[in-house]
Amino acid sequence: MIVKYGLGMGCVMRTVLITGGAGFVGSHVVERFLAEGLRVVVVDNLTTGVREHVPPGAEFHNIDILTPEFTSLVGKVKPDTIVHLAAQVSVAVSVRDPVLDADVNVGGTLRVLEAAREHQVPNFVFSSSAAVYGIPSSLPVTEDAPFSPLSPYGIAKVAAEGYIRAYCFLHGLKAVVMRYSNVFGPRQKAAGDGGVVANFVEAILRGHPPVFFGDGGQTRDFIYVKDVADATLKAIDYLDKSGTSEYLVVNISSGVETSLRTLYTLLCELVKQAPEPILTPPREGDIRHSCLDNRKAREYLGWLPGYSLEQGILETVTAARLAGQGARL
């Protein structure tokens, strides 16, 4: 438990400010933190987030992190930790409009860091991505692998990490950077750059054949969103115990390669009579195999994935059915 500080006969509730808390990952992090009894303040401009996904008990503010209102709010809330999840997450959008991507993912991160510095927020947790690695030379990929991003999105994440590291060195900030593998789970949107799991689930429940870009032999490292939320909680616990000017980078992943064919077969077992997938040519720039080493997160955060792929898929399909996604419910 990291909920409260003992202060004599009383105690003070921990306050965490979460940017992007109405988003896919963010809303699950909010739920996890509320379950621990933390005071949770959510900031989201609802560009892609959904207000209804913010659970009761969280304080919600419809504010853009690029505006002065955000900095003012940080001063009023005085959080112990900022968890920065707000981002432009579409690789396709980053290719089409790299300036927009940099404005949000680099400029936005810098604005959040400045607010933390100005109002002396000691702890910072950041959601980065496997996109910083590009095409791996060997698997599983460790955190000391060289940066080789293939998209403006990946480049922006590298730049954001660099700013965070500099703020730790220059201003004594304590930070954990979490590089996600392929996150999946309830509330993930299938449209745009939604994860392959979300796309497969929506297609199959609607009775439509999912599309394989390639032969289905591509592998990915799937991590369930509730495990990501738990890792975020562990990151705060780690920062609470660390000294000043702490900078830790960890992969948040299952550490297991799973092919798209295997994923599809698993879905077929849950949704009977699923249509055969459509095979199309591989997309330019797609990575054939991906898997991140999670040993550092296990060692430093004391974190392990609690959900198997099968458990996560079952919960995802169940949630999609309850939400009424698709005709074959």
Tab-separated table of C-alpha atoms in Angstrom:
chain	number	residue	atom	x	y	z
A	1	MET	CA	0.000	0.000	0.000
A	2	ILE	CA	1.256	3.484	-0.879
A	3	VAL	CA	-1.931	5.343	-0.101
A	4	LYS	CA	-1.098	7.508	2.872
A	5	TYR	CA	1.735	9.073	4.798
A	6	GLY	CA	1.608	8.768	8.552
A	7	LEU	CA	1.805	12.158	10.241
A	8	GLY	CA	1.547	11.815	13.998
A	9	MET	CA	-2.027	10.835	14.849
A	10	GLY	CA	-3.276	11.567	11.340
A	11	CYS	CA	-2.312	10.908	7.775
A	12	VAL	CA	-2.333	12.632	4.402
A	13	MET	CA	-3.884	11.102	1.313
A	14	ARG	CA	-1.616	10.769	-1.712
A	15	THR	CA	-2.548	12.903	-4.722
A	16	VAL	CA	-1.766	11.805	-8.268
A	17	LEU	CA	-2.503	13.900	-11.348
A	18	ILE	CA	-3.002	11.826	-14.497
A	19	THR	CA	-2.903	13.425	-17.926
A	20	GLY	CA	-4.886	11.508	-20.524
A	21	GLY	CA	-6.914	9.839	-17.788
A	22	ALA	CA	-9.999	9.516	-19.993
A	23	GLY	CA	-8.093	7.480	-22.563
A	24	PHE	CA	-7.744	3.740	-23.022
A	25	VAL	CA	-4.735	3.153	-20.770
A	26	GLY	CA	-5.405	6.198	-18.597
A	27	SER	CA	-8.901	5.172	-17.526
A	28	HIS	CA	-7.608	1.801	-16.326
A	29	VAL	CA	-4.790	3.510	-14.412
A	30	VAL	CA	-7.367	5.793	-12.775
A	31	GLU	CA	-9.436	2.770	-11.728
A	32	ARG	CA	-6.388	1.057	-10.249
A	33	PHE	CA	-5.334	4.113	-8.276
A	34	LEU	CA	-8.827	4.747	-6.926
A	35	ALA	CA	-8.965	1.142	-5.753
A	36	GLU	CA	-5.855	1.891	-3.673
A	37	GLY	CA	-7.539	4.885	-2.028
A	38	LEU	CA	-5.460	7.548	-3.770
A	39	ARG	CA	-6.791	10.981	-4.599
A	40	VAL	CA	-6.843	11.002	-8.403
A	41	VAL	CA	-7.053	14.153	-10.515
A	42	VAL	CA	-7.663	13.560	-14.234
A	43	VAL	CA	-6.715	16.032	-16.961
A	44	ASP	CA	-7.933	15.270	-20.485
A	45	ASN	CA	-9.043	17.474	-23.385
A	46	LEU	CA	-11.239	14.619	-24.723
A	47	THR	CA	-9.714	14.758	-28.200
A	48	THR	CA	-9.625	10.968	-28.129
A	49	GLY	CA	-10.551	10.291	-24.507
A	50	VAL	CA	-14.096	9.498	-23.373
A	51	ARG	CA	-15.536	11.326	-20.378
A	52	GLU	CA	-17.703	8.327	-19.429
A	53	HIS	CA	-14.579	6.198	-19.061
A	54	VAL	CA	-13.398	8.257	-16.092
A	55	PRO	CA	-14.716	6.368	-13.061
A	56	PRO	CA	-16.633	8.052	-10.249
A	57	GLY	CA	-14.341	9.207	-7.486
A	58	ALA	CA	-11.798	10.883	-9.743
A	59	GLU	CA	-11.667	14.669	-10.103
A	60	PHE	CA	-12.002	15.485	-13.792
A	61	HIS	CA	-10.767	18.600	-15.595
A	62	ASN	CA	-11.339	19.149	-19.319
A	63	ILE	CA	-8.072	20.989	-19.904
A	64	ASP	CA	-5.434	20.836	-22.641
A	65	ILE	CA	-1.906	20.282	-21.327
A	66	LEU	CA	-0.629	22.870	-23.829
A	67	THR	CA	-2.532	25.699	-22.131
A	68	PRO	CA	-1.640	27.899	-19.123
A	69	GLU	CA	-4.727	26.499	-17.371
A	70	PHE	CA	-2.887	23.212	-16.958
A	71	THR	CA	0.046	24.786	-15.163
A	72	SER	CA	-2.351	26.689	-12.911
A	73	LEU	CA	-4.202	23.482	-12.073
A	74	VAL	CA	-0.972	21.737	-11.068
A	75	GLY	CA	-0.305	24.614	-8.681
A	76	LYS	CA	-3.756	24.282	-7.148
A	77	VAL	CA	-3.761	20.483	-6.888
A	78	LYS	CA	-0.146	20.169	-5.681
A	79	PRO	CA	0.149	16.494	-6.641
A	80	ASP	CA	2.794	14.189	-5.229
A	81	THR	CA	3.127	12.555	-8.646
A	82	ILE	CA	2.248	13.363	-12.251
A	83	VAL	CA	1.529	10.374	-14.474
A	84	HIS	CA	1.830	11.686	-18.021
A	85	LEU	CA	-0.211	9.516	-20.386
A	86	ALA	CA	-1.709	12.196	-22.662
A	87	ALA	CA	-0.351	11.717	-26.176
A	88	GLN	CA	-0.975	11.629	-29.885
A	89	VAL	CA	-0.803	7.849	-30.312
A	90	SER	CA	-1.395	7.277	-34.016
A	91	VAL	CA	1.698	6.393	-36.021
A	92	ALA	CA	-0.236	7.147	-39.226
A	93	VAL	CA	-1.127	10.632	-37.974
A	94	SER	CA	2.488	11.231	-37.016
A	95	VAL	CA	3.565	10.421	-40.573
A	96	ARG	CA	0.817	12.567	-42.080
A	97	ASP	CA	1.283	15.494	-39.668
A	98	PRO	CA	4.624	15.266	-37.857
A	99	VAL	CA	4.337	18.855	-36.610
A	100	LEU	CA	1.099	18.060	-34.776
A	101	ASP	CA	2.671	14.918	-33.372
A	102	ALA	CA	5.700	16.830	-32.092
A	103	ASP	CA	3.517	19.606	-30.666
A	104	VAL	CA	1.618	17.111	-28.523
A	105	ASN	CA	4.182	14.430	-27.759
A	106	VAL	CA	7.272	16.622	-27.371
A	107	GLY	CA	5.865	20.065	-26.627
A	108	GLY	CA	3.135	18.631	-24.419
A	109	THR	CA	5.600	16.598	-22.381
A	110	LEU	CA	7.820	19.643	-21.969
A	111	ARG	CA	4.847	21.699	-20.746
A	112	VAL	CA	3.992	19.028	-18.182
A	113	LEU	CA	7.625	18.890	-17.045
A	114	GLU	CA	7.713	22.672	-16.679
A	115	ALA	CA	4.557	22.598	-14.585
A	116	ALA	CA	6.133	19.915	-12.391
A	117	ARG	CA	9.309	21.978	-12.007
A	118	GLU	CA	7.466	25.248	-11.300
A	119	HIS	CA	5.246	23.705	-8.642
A	120	GLN	CA	7.854	21.305	-7.233
A	121	VAL	CA	6.132	18.041	-8.055
A	122	PRO	CA	8.742	15.445	-7.036
A	123	ASN	CA	7.663	12.362	-8.998
A	124	PHE	CA	6.972	11.803	-12.691
A	125	VAL	CA	5.840	8.692	-14.574
A	126	PHE	CA	5.812	8.671	-18.383
A	127	SER	CA	4.330	6.330	-20.971
A	128	SER	CA	6.805	5.687	-23.750
A	129	SER	CA	6.730	2.996	-26.411
A	130	ALA	CA	8.541	0.119	-28.079
A	131	ALA	CA	8.484	2.425	-31.123
A	132	VAL	CA	11.718	3.993	-29.850
A	133	TYR	CA	13.596	0.793	-30.740
A	134	GLY	CA	12.522	0.392	-34.370
A	135	ILE	CA	13.485	-2.913	-35.988
A	136	PRO	CA	15.299	-4.943	-33.309
A	137	SER	CA	18.614	-6.610	-34.046
A	138	SER	CA	17.878	-9.309	-31.467
A	139	LEU	CA	15.018	-10.424	-29.236
A	140	PRO	CA	13.901	-9.822	-26.572
A	141	VAL	CA	14.816	-6.132	-26.689
A	142	THR	CA	16.432	-4.724	-23.557
A	143	GLU	CA	16.310	-1.113	-22.389
A	144	ASP	CA	19.909	-0.471	-23.438
A	145	ALA	CA	19.172	-1.278	-27.100
A	146	PRO	CA	19.957	1.687	-29.385
A	147	PHE	CA	17.222	4.076	-30.467
A	148	SER	CA	16.186	3.534	-34.077
A	149	PRO	CA	12.619	4.830	-34.473
A	150	LEU	CA	10.907	4.401	-37.843
A	151	SER	CA	8.205	7.059	-37.453
A	152	PRO	CA	7.805	10.629	-36.212
A	153	TYR	CA	5.815	9.139	-33.327
A	154	GLY	CA	8.818	7.071	-32.233
A	155	ILE	CA	11.148	10.037	-32.718
A	156	ALA	CA	8.895	12.181	-30.509
A	157	LYS	CA	8.952	9.572	-27.756
A	158	VAL	CA	12.763	9.522	-27.884
A	159	ALA	CA	12.840	13.313	-27.588
A	160	ALA	CA	10.354	13.299	-24.696
A	161	GLU	CA	12.469	10.749	-22.840
A	162	GLY	CA	15.501	12.983	-23.353
A	163	TYR	CA	13.744	15.963	-21.800
A	164	ILE	CA	12.660	13.890	-18.811
A	165	ARG	CA	16.205	12.653	-18.266
A	166	ALA	CA	17.481	16.244	-18.439
A	167	TYR	CA	14.924	17.442	-15.868
A	168	CYS	CA	16.019	14.677	-13.518
A	169	PHE	CA	19.649	15.769	-13.882
A	170	LEU	CA	19.018	19.524	-13.798
A	171	HIS	CA	16.119	19.855	-11.377
A	172	GLY	CA	16.221	16.758	-9.158
A	173	LEU	CA	13.052	15.245	-10.619
A	174	LYS	CA	12.451	11.556	-9.952
A	175	ALA	CA	11.056	9.738	-12.978
A	176	VAL	CA	10.139	6.325	-14.304
A	177	VAL	CA	9.815	5.937	-18.075
A	178	MET	CA	7.738	2.926	-19.078
A	179	ARG	CA	8.175	1.607	-22.625
A	180	TYR	CA	5.029	-0.316	-23.466
A	181	SER	CA	4.860	-3.270	-25.795
A	182	ASN	CA	1.483	-3.970	-27.504
A	183	VAL	CA	-1.110	-2.973	-24.910
A	184	PHE	CA	-4.629	-4.379	-25.296
A	185	GLY	CA	-7.830	-4.589	-23.310
A	186	PRO	CA	-11.331	-3.172	-22.839
A	187	ARG	CA	-12.051	0.365	-24.147
A	188	GLN	CA	-9.336	0.236	-26.787
A	189	LYS	CA	-10.611	1.674	-30.051
A	190	ALA	CA	-10.325	-0.423	-33.180
A	191	ALA	CA	-10.372	2.577	-35.504
A	192	GLY	CA	-7.174	4.182	-36.727
A	193	ASP	CA	-4.092	2.803	-34.995
A	194	GLY	CA	-6.080	0.803	-32.454
A	195	GLY	CA	-4.233	-2.334	-31.456
A	196	VAL	CA	-4.485	-5.520	-33.449
A	197	VAL	CA	-6.477	-7.176	-30.649
A	198	ALA	CA	-9.130	-4.445	-30.739
A	199	ASN	CA	-9.320	-4.669	-34.526
A	200	PHE	CA	-9.624	-8.458	-34.499
A	201	VAL	CA	-12.260	-8.486	-31.745
A	202	GLU	CA	-14.449	-5.887	-33.429
A	203	ALA	CA	-14.225	-7.587	-36.830
A	204	ILE	CA	-14.970	-11.065	-35.501
A	205	LEU	CA	-17.894	-9.950	-33.333
A	206	ARG	CA	-19.384	-8.222	-36.349
A	207	GLY	CA	-18.934	-11.344	-38.428
A	208	HIS	CA	-16.341	-9.706	-40.651
A	209	PRO	CA	-13.032	-11.354	-41.565
A	210	PRO	CA	-10.054	-9.684	-39.878
A	211	VAL	CA	-7.254	-8.448	-42.106
A	212	PHE	CA	-3.729	-9.842	-41.847
A	213	PHE	CA	-1.104	-7.526	-43.293
A	214	GLY	CA	1.184	-10.365	-44.311
A	215	ASP	CA	0.941	-14.085	-43.643
A	216	GLY	CA	0.005	-13.901	-39.963
A	217	GLY	CA	3.446	-15.059	-38.879
A	218	GLN	CA	4.312	-11.647	-37.476
A	219	THR	CA	4.848	-11.729	-33.731
A	220	ARG	CA	4.021	-9.174	-31.080
A	221	ASP	CA	4.442	-8.893	-27.327
A	222	PHE	CA	0.918	-8.410	-25.958
A	223	ILE	CA	0.460	-6.909	-22.487
A	224	TYR	CA	-2.945	-6.552	-20.832
A	225	VAL	CA	-3.945	-3.028	-19.871
A	226	LYS	CA	-4.647	-3.922	-16.235
A	227	ASP	CA	-1.067	-5.147	-15.923
A	228	VAL	CA	0.071	-1.776	-17.283
A	229	ALA	CA	-2.040	-0.045	-14.620
A	230	ASP	CA	-0.469	-2.209	-11.931
A	231	ALA	CA	3.016	-1.397	-13.234
A	232	THR	CA	2.197	2.312	-12.997
A	233	LEU	CA	1.240	1.885	-9.357
A	234	LYS	CA	4.494	0.007	-8.742
A	235	ALA	CA	6.402	2.843	-10.422
A	236	ILE	CA	4.989	5.344	-7.923
A	237	ASP	CA	5.926	3.045	-5.062
A	238	TYR	CA	9.467	2.844	-6.446
A	239	LEU	CA	9.766	6.633	-6.702
A	240	ASP	CA	8.496	7.082	-3.153
A	241	LYS	CA	11.395	5.000	-1.914
A	242	SER	CA	14.100	6.475	-4.161
A	243	GLY	CA	16.371	9.443	-3.657
A	244	THR	CA	16.516	12.661	-5.642
A	245	SER	CA	17.336	12.895	-9.341
A	246	GLU	CA	16.184	9.357	-10.077
A	247	TYR	CA	15.752	8.250	-13.714
A	248	LEU	CA	14.621	4.705	-14.469
A	249	VAL	CA	13.607	3.246	-17.832
A	250	VAL	CA	11.745	-0.072	-17.906
A	251	ASN	CA	9.978	-2.162	-20.519
A	252	ILE	CA	6.403	-3.008	-19.593
A	253	SER	CA	5.675	-6.180	-21.499
A	254	SER	CA	4.809	-9.840	-21.258
A	255	GLY	CA	8.196	-10.854	-22.618
A	256	VAL	CA	6.432	-13.428	-24.830
A	257	GLU	CA	6.221	-13.454	-28.616
A	258	THR	CA	2.781	-14.327	-29.983
A	259	SER	CA	2.026	-14.618	-33.682
A	260	LEU	CA	-1.081	-13.047	-35.191
A	261	ARG	CA	-2.165	-16.548	-36.245
A	262	THR	CA	-1.983	-17.724	-32.638
A	263	LEU	CA	-3.920	-14.665	-31.511
A	264	TYR	CA	-6.597	-15.323	-34.119
A	265	THR	CA	-6.862	-18.995	-33.131
A	266	LEU	CA	-7.359	-17.974	-29.500
A	267	LEU	CA	-10.135	-15.596	-30.499
A	268	CYS	CA	-11.770	-18.320	-32.600
A	269	GLU	CA	-11.972	-20.520	-29.520
A	270	LEU	CA	-13.886	-17.785	-27.678
A	271	VAL	CA	-16.083	-16.644	-30.573
A	272	LYS	CA	-17.410	-19.651	-32.420
A	273	GLN	CA	-17.464	-19.807	-36.224
A	274	ALA	CA	-15.153	-16.871	-36.768
A	275	PRO	CA	-14.557	-16.037	-40.450
A	276	GLU	CA	-11.252	-16.790	-42.114
A	277	PRO	CA	-8.899	-13.788	-42.182
A	278	ILE	CA	-8.092	-11.847	-45.327
A	279	LEU	CA	-4.420	-11.880	-46.264
A	280	THR	CA	-3.011	-8.681	-47.756
A	281	PRO	CA	0.561	-7.589	-48.537
A	282	PRO	CA	2.648	-6.440	-45.573
A	283	ARG	CA	2.613	-2.711	-44.902
A	284	GLU	CA	5.789	-0.795	-45.614
A	285	GLY	CA	7.768	-0.255	-42.437
A	286	ASP	CA	5.974	-2.934	-40.412
A	287	ILE	CA	8.196	-4.817	-37.991
A	288	ARG	CA	8.149	-8.593	-38.484
A	289	HIS	CA	8.954	-9.653	-34.913
A	290	SER	CA	8.760	-7.754	-31.629
A	291	CYS	CA	9.303	-8.721	-28.005
A	292	LEU	CA	10.534	-6.676	-25.043
A	293	ASP	CA	12.563	-7.957	-22.124
A	294	ASN	CA	10.738	-7.139	-18.853
A	295	ARG	CA	13.408	-8.307	-16.393
A	296	LYS	CA	14.332	-4.778	-15.366
A	297	ALA	CA	10.733	-3.973	-14.388
A	298	ARG	CA	10.631	-7.174	-12.384
A	299	GLU	CA	13.887	-6.336	-10.601
A	300	TYR	CA	13.360	-2.640	-9.878
A	301	LEU	CA	9.580	-2.337	-9.590
A	302	GLY	CA	8.806	-5.786	-8.243
A	303	TRP	CA	6.246	-6.078	-11.043
A	304	LEU	CA	5.124	-9.140	-12.953
A	305	PRO	CA	2.285	-9.478	-15.466
A	306	GLY	CA	-0.675	-10.961	-13.628
A	307	TYR	CA	-2.763	-11.838	-16.683
A	308	SER	CA	-2.069	-14.452	-19.290
A	309	LEU	CA	-2.893	-13.618	-22.895
A	310	GLU	CA	-5.875	-15.959	-22.660
A	311	GLN	CA	-7.243	-14.220	-19.557
A	312	GLY	CA	-6.801	-10.794	-21.072
A	313	ILE	CA	-8.457	-11.785	-24.347
A	314	LEU	CA	-11.397	-13.317	-22.483
A	315	GLU	CA	-11.958	-10.129	-20.482
A	316	THR	CA	-11.600	-8.022	-23.624
A	317	VAL	CA	-14.143	-10.073	-25.582
A	318	THR	CA	-16.539	-10.123	-22.623
A	319	ALA	CA	-16.319	-6.341	-22.266
A	320	ALA	CA	-16.878	-5.869	-25.998
A	321	ARG	CA	-19.986	-8.026	-25.850
A	322	LEU	CA	-21.342	-6.106	-22.867
A	323	ALA	CA	-20.676	-2.845	-24.708
A	324	GLY	CA	-22.650	-4.155	-27.673
A	325	GLN	CA	-19.796	-4.125	-30.164
A	326	GLY	CA	-20.727	-6.152	-33.185
A	327	ALA	CA	-23.805	-8.006	-34.371
A	328	ARG	CA	-22.810	-11.499	-33.238
A	329	LEU	CA	-23.251	-11.073	-29.491
